[in-house]
Amino acid sequence: MAAASIAPVEKCPFPTIEDETGILPGVRYFLKIRQDVSFCLCADISGKLRFDDVRTDEAHWTFKDVGNGYFHICSSTGLCLSLDPDSKTLHATSVEPAAWSVHLRGRWQFLSIIEKESGKHISAQAHTGLEKSNVVLSEYVTESDWMLRHWRLVPVAGPGVDDGTVVCIGDLHGHIEKCHSLWQKLESRLGTARLNAALVVFLGDYCDRGPRTSDVLNWLIQLRDARPSGKTVFITGNHDFAFASFLGCEPAEYPPDFDLDNTNSKGLTENIWMHVVTGGMHFQGRRWGGSNAYSASTTFESYGVNMDFTAASRERLIAAVPAAHKDFLRNLAWFHECDLPYYPQKLVAVHAGLRVDLSASEQLDALRARRADAAQLQ
């Protein structure tokens, strides 16, 4: 049976390491050769190829233009895709790289990567589930086998490059060991340089429940100071806002004559801290210090203070919390917004979301102003 005809293909322009007008202008960056959402072409240090779901620089490639529409495809370790002269099998080597062309095919706009001399395509072996050691060169038979023959090139940043990565982290809740473990996993997955360049947004709830709130705040402050300026954002959660309100350092603005006790709009008197405070106390602070609603006792204990609902226990806690922790709480953002260099082009990060029954713009204006007296936030 004759092979099915192949529809005409279009040479696909794509950024290379010599192209300063591509996805990351002026930056040397790498591409992943990806089959689906996770499996990418990888080369280990020996030059052995495989499709795998690793997230290290084994999956990072550059395309060097060698003229006439052909490229050398080289790994981040300097090995280039080539053919074994005897077996004609595909491997990565530091000598005699093969030349490749890249073509755009089909209505799904996938790519085929074709070796110059043989005319064969980089393929995944059939029926292997894209497991390790399954990279082959094969004839291109039909458009319908795109699962095995078609690829996407996914840009990733080179060392220290800001590629728009955003990491959002929520609800640490006094668990310092989990903080350390999470950060180690982020470094392992993204690499230290990419993580340092990323925007990291902490979504709030740093205190309560877990036993080491004080250590978590110390860690967050140290992390902020160690990372590049402006690359670490801290949003207040309801627990943090309540904790700060109880201390009298709430991250909020309000008129000079505003009585914070007015935030208890329903006039509740049960399960709240009822002692008199000059200027009042935000209702959430009274709930935090006067009941078990927030599991605040662990936060008291992390500062060496017993939670007994007395006025004296508040004074002891205020004295025990370091000034650096109070400043951290006082300066928490209520939300964060930024543009993204990829879909959906904008990020709005809020601890617990926005209400769908109220105007989004009015809520964002109130959050931006951090007004404790805003009706939209009562």
Short mmCIF file of C-alpha atoms in Angstrom, two decimals:
data_model
loop_
_atom_site.label_atom_id
_atom_site.label_comp_id
_atom_site.label_asym_id
_atom_site.label_seq_id
_atom_site.Cartn_x
_atom_site.Cartn_y
_atom_site.Cartn_z
CA MET A 1 0.00 0.00 0.00
CA ALA A 2 1.35 3.39 -0.94
CA ALA A 3 2.00 5.84 1.87
CA ALA A 4 -0.65 8.48 2.36
CA SER A 5 0.18 11.81 0.83
CA ILE A 6 1.38 14.58 3.09
CA ALA A 7 -0.25 17.97 2.92
CA PRO A 8 2.06 20.86 2.05
CA VAL A 9 3.79 22.25 5.11
CA GLU A 10 4.81 25.73 6.03
CA LYS A 11 8.21 26.57 7.48
CA CYS A 12 7.54 27.68 11.00
CA PRO A 13 9.36 30.78 12.26
CA PHE A 14 10.21 30.55 15.94
CA PRO A 15 12.64 32.30 18.29
CA THR A 16 16.19 31.02 18.48
CA ILE A 17 19.13 31.95 20.68
CA GLU A 18 20.19 34.48 18.04
CA ASP A 19 16.77 36.10 17.65
CA GLU A 20 16.31 39.25 19.74
CA THR A 21 12.75 39.90 18.61
CA GLY A 22 11.16 36.71 19.94
CA ILE A 23 9.23 35.79 23.02
CA LEU A 24 11.84 37.13 25.43
CA PRO A 25 13.56 39.97 23.54
CA GLY A 26 17.29 40.21 23.98
CA VAL A 27 17.45 37.18 26.25
CA ARG A 28 19.19 33.87 25.76
CA TYR A 29 16.53 31.38 26.67
CA PHE A 30 15.69 27.75 26.17
CA LEU A 31 12.83 25.83 24.60
CA LYS A 32 11.15 22.64 25.70
CA ILE A 33 10.26 20.15 22.96
CA ARG A 34 6.98 19.01 24.42
CA GLN A 35 4.63 16.25 23.36
CA ASP A 36 1.77 17.11 25.70
CA VAL A 37 1.32 18.94 28.98
CA SER A 38 4.17 17.17 30.70
CA PHE A 39 6.36 14.91 28.54
CA CYS A 40 9.39 16.63 27.01
CA LEU A 41 12.47 15.58 25.10
CA CYS A 42 15.35 15.15 27.56
CA ALA A 43 19.05 14.36 27.27
CA ASP A 44 21.12 13.09 30.18
CA ILE A 45 24.82 13.88 30.54
CA SER A 46 25.76 10.79 28.54
CA GLY A 47 23.68 11.90 25.57
CA LYS A 48 20.93 9.32 25.99
CA LEU A 49 17.55 10.70 24.92
CA ARG A 50 14.15 10.02 26.36
CA PHE A 51 10.70 11.56 26.68
CA ASP A 52 10.04 12.22 30.33
CA ASP A 53 8.17 14.55 32.68
CA VAL A 54 11.30 15.88 34.41
CA ARG A 55 11.43 19.59 35.14
CA THR A 56 15.18 20.12 35.11
CA ASP A 57 17.52 21.60 32.53
CA GLU A 58 17.73 18.14 30.92
CA ALA A 59 14.63 19.26 29.02
CA HIS A 60 16.01 22.65 27.91
CA TRP A 61 17.10 23.11 24.29
CA THR A 62 18.33 25.88 22.01
CA PHE A 63 17.89 26.12 18.23
CA LYS A 64 20.92 27.57 16.47
CA ASP A 65 20.28 28.84 12.96
CA VAL A 66 22.80 27.30 10.52
CA GLY A 67 21.22 28.74 7.37
CA ASN A 68 18.79 27.71 4.65
CA GLY A 69 16.05 27.00 7.17
CA TYR A 70 18.05 24.46 9.17
CA PHE A 71 19.06 24.40 12.82
CA HIS A 72 21.31 22.62 15.26
CA ILE A 73 19.26 21.56 18.28
CA CYS A 74 21.46 21.69 21.37
CA SER A 75 20.81 20.96 25.02
CA SER A 76 21.64 23.36 27.82
CA THR A 77 24.67 21.18 28.57
CA GLY A 78 26.10 21.69 25.06
CA LEU A 79 25.12 18.34 23.53
CA CYS A 80 23.40 18.47 20.16
CA LEU A 81 20.97 16.10 18.46
CA SER A 82 22.80 13.88 16.01
CA LEU A 83 22.65 10.53 14.24
CA ASP A 84 24.93 7.65 15.09
CA PRO A 85 26.97 7.12 11.88
CA ASP A 86 26.59 3.35 12.01
CA SER A 87 23.14 2.65 13.42
CA LYS A 88 21.58 5.95 12.30
CA THR A 89 19.87 6.13 15.67
CA LEU A 90 19.24 9.42 17.40
CA HIS A 91 21.37 10.59 20.30
CA ALA A 92 22.94 13.77 21.70
CA THR A 93 26.63 14.43 21.21
CA SER A 94 29.18 17.23 21.34
CA VAL A 95 30.42 16.53 17.79
CA GLU A 96 28.87 16.43 14.31
CA PRO A 97 25.36 17.67 15.11
CA ALA A 98 22.61 16.90 12.62
CA ALA A 99 20.73 19.67 10.84
CA TRP A 100 16.99 19.95 11.40
CA SER A 101 14.10 21.83 9.89
CA VAL A 102 10.89 22.69 11.70
CA HIS A 103 7.52 22.61 9.97
CA LEU A 104 4.06 23.69 10.99
CA ARG A 105 1.37 21.11 10.23
CA GLY A 106 -2.35 20.66 10.40
CA ARG A 107 -5.18 22.66 11.82
CA TRP A 108 -3.86 22.15 15.36
CA GLN A 109 -0.67 23.99 14.39
CA PHE A 110 1.70 21.41 15.83
CA LEU A 111 5.30 21.15 14.69
CA SER A 112 7.23 18.38 13.04
CA ILE A 113 11.02 18.33 13.47
CA ILE A 114 12.77 16.80 10.47
CA GLU A 115 16.38 15.62 10.07
CA LYS A 116 17.96 17.06 6.91
CA GLU A 117 19.70 14.02 5.42
CA SER A 118 17.19 11.28 6.14
CA GLY A 119 14.00 13.32 5.97
CA LYS A 120 12.77 11.49 9.07
CA HIS A 121 10.99 12.98 12.04
CA ILE A 122 11.64 12.96 15.76
CA SER A 123 9.03 10.57 17.09
CA ALA A 124 7.86 8.78 20.16
CA GLN A 125 7.63 5.03 19.85
CA ALA A 126 4.05 3.85 19.56
CA HIS A 127 2.29 2.10 22.44
CA THR A 128 4.88 3.04 25.09
CA GLY A 129 2.80 5.60 26.90
CA LEU A 130 5.68 8.04 26.32
CA GLU A 131 7.80 6.35 28.93
CA LYS A 132 11.59 6.58 29.12
CA SER A 133 13.97 5.54 26.30
CA ASN A 134 11.43 5.87 23.53
CA VAL A 135 12.87 8.47 21.13
CA VAL A 136 13.19 7.37 17.51
CA LEU A 137 13.40 8.74 13.99
CA SER A 138 10.63 7.57 11.69
CA GLU A 139 8.94 8.26 8.40
CA TYR A 140 6.10 10.74 8.44
CA VAL A 141 3.13 8.73 7.20
CA THR A 142 -0.05 10.68 7.81
CA GLU A 143 -1.34 13.76 9.57
CA SER A 144 -3.45 11.53 11.82
CA ASP A 145 -0.46 10.29 13.79
CA TRP A 146 0.15 13.71 15.35
CA MET A 147 0.30 12.15 18.83
CA LEU A 148 3.61 10.56 17.84
CA ARG A 149 5.02 13.04 15.33
CA HIS A 150 3.93 16.51 16.37
CA TRP A 151 5.44 18.76 19.02
CA ARG A 152 5.22 22.13 20.64
CA LEU A 153 8.16 24.38 21.49
CA VAL A 154 7.62 25.93 24.91
CA PRO A 155 9.85 28.86 25.94
CA VAL A 156 11.50 28.76 29.34
CA ALA A 157 13.89 31.30 30.78
CA GLY A 158 17.60 30.89 30.95
CA PRO A 159 19.49 31.28 34.23
CA GLY A 160 18.38 34.30 36.22
CA VAL A 161 15.92 35.44 33.57
CA ASP A 162 12.51 36.78 34.53
CA ASP A 163 10.12 34.83 32.31
CA GLY A 164 6.97 36.01 34.06
CA THR A 165 6.73 33.06 36.44
CA VAL A 166 4.38 33.74 39.35
CA VAL A 167 4.22 31.49 42.40
CA CYS A 168 1.19 31.86 44.69
CA ILE A 169 1.38 30.33 48.18
CA GLY A 170 -1.49 30.29 50.65
CA ASP A 171 -2.32 29.35 54.24
CA LEU A 172 0.98 28.62 55.98
CA HIS A 173 -0.79 28.69 59.36
CA GLY A 174 2.18 28.47 61.70
CA HIS A 175 3.76 25.38 60.09
CA ILE A 176 7.42 26.33 59.66
CA GLU A 177 8.57 22.84 58.65
CA LYS A 178 6.09 22.85 55.77
CA CYS A 179 7.38 26.29 54.74
CA HIS A 180 10.91 24.93 54.48
CA SER A 181 9.77 21.82 52.63
CA LEU A 182 7.67 23.81 50.17
CA TRP A 183 10.50 26.20 49.36
CA GLN A 184 12.92 23.31 48.78
CA LYS A 185 10.44 21.73 46.38
CA LEU A 186 10.05 25.01 44.51
CA GLU A 187 13.82 25.31 44.15
CA SER A 188 13.99 21.73 42.90
CA ARG A 189 11.22 22.21 40.36
CA LEU A 190 12.03 25.72 39.08
CA GLY A 191 15.74 25.92 39.80
CA THR A 192 17.25 28.51 42.13
CA ALA A 193 17.84 31.14 39.46
CA ARG A 194 14.31 30.95 38.03
CA LEU A 195 12.75 30.99 41.48
CA ASN A 196 14.82 34.04 42.43
CA ALA A 197 13.53 35.82 39.32
CA ALA A 198 9.91 34.77 39.90
CA LEU A 199 7.25 36.88 41.56
CA VAL A 200 6.20 35.05 44.73
CA VAL A 201 2.82 36.05 46.15
CA PHE A 202 1.96 34.82 49.63
CA LEU A 203 -1.83 34.80 49.89
CA GLY A 204 -2.16 35.19 53.65
CA ASP A 205 -3.05 33.25 56.79
CA TYR A 206 0.45 33.01 58.20
CA CYS A 207 -0.65 32.62 61.82
CA ASP A 208 -2.83 30.40 64.04
CA ARG A 209 -3.55 26.65 64.03
CA GLY A 210 0.06 25.48 63.64
CA PRO A 211 2.43 25.75 66.62
CA ARG A 212 5.10 28.15 65.28
CA THR A 213 3.56 31.39 64.03
CA SER A 214 6.48 33.42 65.38
CA ASP A 215 8.98 31.30 63.41
CA VAL A 216 6.87 31.57 60.24
CA LEU A 217 6.88 35.38 60.43
CA ASN A 218 10.64 35.36 61.02
CA TRP A 219 11.09 33.13 57.97
CA LEU A 220 8.89 35.32 55.76
CA ILE A 221 10.76 38.48 56.76
CA GLN A 222 14.13 36.84 56.15
CA LEU A 223 12.94 35.49 52.79
CA ARG A 224 11.70 38.93 51.72
CA ASP A 225 15.01 40.55 52.64
CA ALA A 226 17.06 37.87 50.85
CA ARG A 227 15.12 37.99 47.57
CA PRO A 228 15.28 40.73 44.89
CA SER A 229 13.36 43.88 45.80
CA GLY A 230 9.72 43.81 44.71
CA LYS A 231 9.71 40.09 43.97
CA THR A 232 7.93 38.99 47.15
CA VAL A 233 4.38 40.10 47.94
CA PHE A 234 2.48 39.45 51.16
CA ILE A 235 -1.31 39.65 51.22
CA THR A 236 -3.25 39.65 54.46
CA GLY A 237 -5.53 36.76 55.26
CA ASN A 238 -8.43 37.00 57.67
CA HIS A 239 -6.32 35.35 60.40
CA ASP A 240 -3.48 37.84 59.95
CA PHE A 241 -5.85 40.80 59.86
CA ALA A 242 -7.53 39.64 63.05
CA PHE A 243 -4.20 38.97 64.80
CA ALA A 244 -2.90 42.41 63.81
CA SER A 245 -6.14 44.08 64.87
CA PHE A 246 -5.88 42.49 68.30
CA LEU A 247 -2.35 43.88 68.63
CA GLY A 248 -3.38 47.31 67.37
CA CYS A 249 -1.30 47.21 64.18
CA GLU A 250 -3.98 46.26 61.67
CA PRO A 251 -3.02 46.69 58.00
CA ALA A 252 -5.74 49.23 57.34
CA GLU A 253 -6.48 52.89 56.83
CA TYR A 254 -9.36 54.81 58.39
CA PRO A 255 -10.26 58.40 59.34
CA PRO A 256 -8.58 59.76 62.51
CA ASP A 257 -11.87 59.95 64.39
CA PHE A 258 -13.15 56.52 63.27
CA ASP A 259 -14.06 54.21 66.15
CA LEU A 260 -12.94 50.69 65.18
CA ASP A 261 -15.65 49.23 67.39
CA ASN A 262 -18.10 50.43 64.74
CA THR A 263 -16.92 47.53 62.58
CA ASN A 264 -19.06 45.34 64.85
CA SER A 265 -22.02 46.39 62.71
CA LYS A 266 -24.28 43.65 64.11
CA GLY A 267 -23.59 44.57 67.72
CA LEU A 268 -22.51 41.07 68.71
CA THR A 269 -21.45 40.57 72.34
CA GLU A 270 -20.82 36.82 72.58
CA ASN A 271 -17.48 35.11 71.91
CA ILE A 272 -15.60 38.37 71.50
CA TRP A 273 -12.92 40.10 73.57
CA MET A 274 -14.95 42.71 75.51
CA HIS A 275 -12.26 44.79 77.23
CA VAL A 276 -12.11 48.53 76.53
CA VAL A 277 -9.46 49.74 74.05
CA THR A 278 -8.92 53.43 73.33
CA GLY A 279 -10.09 54.04 69.76
CA GLY A 280 -11.78 50.68 69.70
CA MET A 281 -10.70 47.42 68.14
CA HIS A 282 -11.73 45.99 64.80
CA PHE A 283 -14.42 43.37 65.25
CA GLN A 284 -12.22 40.62 63.78
CA GLY A 285 -9.56 41.39 66.39
CA ARG A 286 -12.14 41.04 69.15
CA ARG A 287 -13.25 37.69 67.70
CA TRP A 288 -9.62 36.55 67.39
CA GLY A 289 -8.71 37.31 71.00
CA GLY A 290 -12.03 36.46 72.62
CA SER A 291 -12.94 33.03 71.27
CA ASN A 292 -11.55 29.91 69.67
CA ALA A 293 -12.91 30.89 66.26
CA TYR A 294 -9.42 31.45 64.85
CA SER A 295 -7.50 28.85 66.88
CA ALA A 296 -5.42 31.76 68.13
CA SER A 297 -4.11 30.02 71.25
CA THR A 298 -1.23 28.50 69.26
CA THR A 299 -0.16 31.97 68.16
CA PHE A 300 -0.16 33.19 71.77
CA GLU A 301 1.91 30.14 72.74
CA SER A 302 4.43 30.69 69.94
CA TYR A 303 5.28 34.00 71.64
CA GLY A 304 5.37 32.41 75.08
CA VAL A 305 2.04 33.86 76.26
CA ASN A 306 -0.99 32.03 77.64
CA MET A 307 -4.33 32.94 76.06
CA ASP A 308 -6.74 33.52 78.96
CA PHE A 309 -9.03 36.22 77.46
CA THR A 310 -7.90 38.85 79.98
CA ALA A 311 -6.76 42.40 79.30
CA ALA A 312 -3.42 41.47 80.84
CA SER A 313 -2.87 38.64 78.33
CA ARG A 314 -3.23 41.13 75.48
CA GLU A 315 -0.63 43.40 77.04
CA ARG A 316 1.73 40.46 77.45
CA LEU A 317 1.26 39.46 73.83
CA ILE A 318 1.83 43.03 72.58
CA ALA A 319 5.08 43.12 74.57
CA ALA A 320 6.19 39.70 73.30
CA VAL A 321 5.61 40.27 69.57
CA PRO A 322 8.75 41.84 68.03
CA ALA A 323 8.50 45.23 66.34
CA ALA A 324 9.56 43.60 63.05
CA HIS A 325 6.54 41.29 63.21
CA LYS A 326 4.19 44.20 63.92
CA ASP A 327 5.63 46.15 60.98
CA PHE A 328 5.22 43.09 58.76
CA LEU A 329 1.55 42.76 59.73
CA ARG A 330 0.92 46.51 59.46
CA ASN A 331 2.21 46.60 55.88
CA LEU A 332 0.35 43.60 54.48
CA ALA A 333 -1.42 44.26 51.18
CA TRP A 334 -5.09 43.50 50.79
CA PHE A 335 -4.64 42.20 47.25
CA HIS A 336 -2.12 42.21 44.42
CA GLU A 337 -2.62 42.89 40.74
CA CYS A 338 -0.09 42.68 37.92
CA ASP A 339 0.14 42.16 34.18
CA LEU A 340 1.34 38.81 32.82
CA PRO A 341 3.30 38.15 29.60
CA TYR A 342 0.99 35.21 28.86
CA TYR A 343 -2.70 34.31 28.99
CA PRO A 344 -4.82 35.62 30.69
CA GLN A 345 -2.52 38.69 30.70
CA LYS A 346 -3.52 39.81 34.21
CA LEU A 347 -3.36 38.43 37.73
CA VAL A 348 -5.54 39.55 40.64
CA ALA A 349 -4.57 37.79 43.85
CA VAL A 350 -6.86 38.04 46.88
CA HIS A 351 -6.87 35.90 50.00
CA ALA A 352 -10.45 34.65 49.79
CA GLY A 353 -11.69 35.93 46.45
CA LEU A 354 -14.23 38.60 45.57
CA ARG A 355 -17.97 38.60 46.10
CA VAL A 356 -19.88 37.91 42.92
CA ASP A 357 -22.92 39.89 44.07
CA LEU A 358 -20.98 43.18 44.34
CA SER A 359 -19.18 45.30 41.79
CA ALA A 360 -15.67 43.99 41.20
CA SER A 361 -14.29 47.46 40.51
CA GLU A 362 -15.75 48.85 43.75
CA GLN A 363 -14.33 45.96 45.75
CA LEU A 364 -10.90 46.37 44.15
CA ASP A 365 -10.94 50.11 44.83
CA ALA A 366 -11.73 49.40 48.50
CA LEU A 367 -9.05 46.72 48.70
CA ARG A 368 -6.54 49.02 47.05
CA ALA A 369 -7.27 51.74 49.61
CA ARG A 370 -7.22 49.31 52.59
CA ARG A 371 -10.11 51.23 54.15
CA ALA A 372 -11.32 49.50 57.31
CA ASP A 373 -14.47 51.64 57.21
CA ALA A 374 -15.39 50.70 53.62
CA ALA A 375 -18.99 49.53 53.39
CA GLN A 376 -18.04 47.00 50.70
CA LEU A 377 -15.84 45.20 53.23
CA GLN A 378 -18.13 45.05 56.24
#
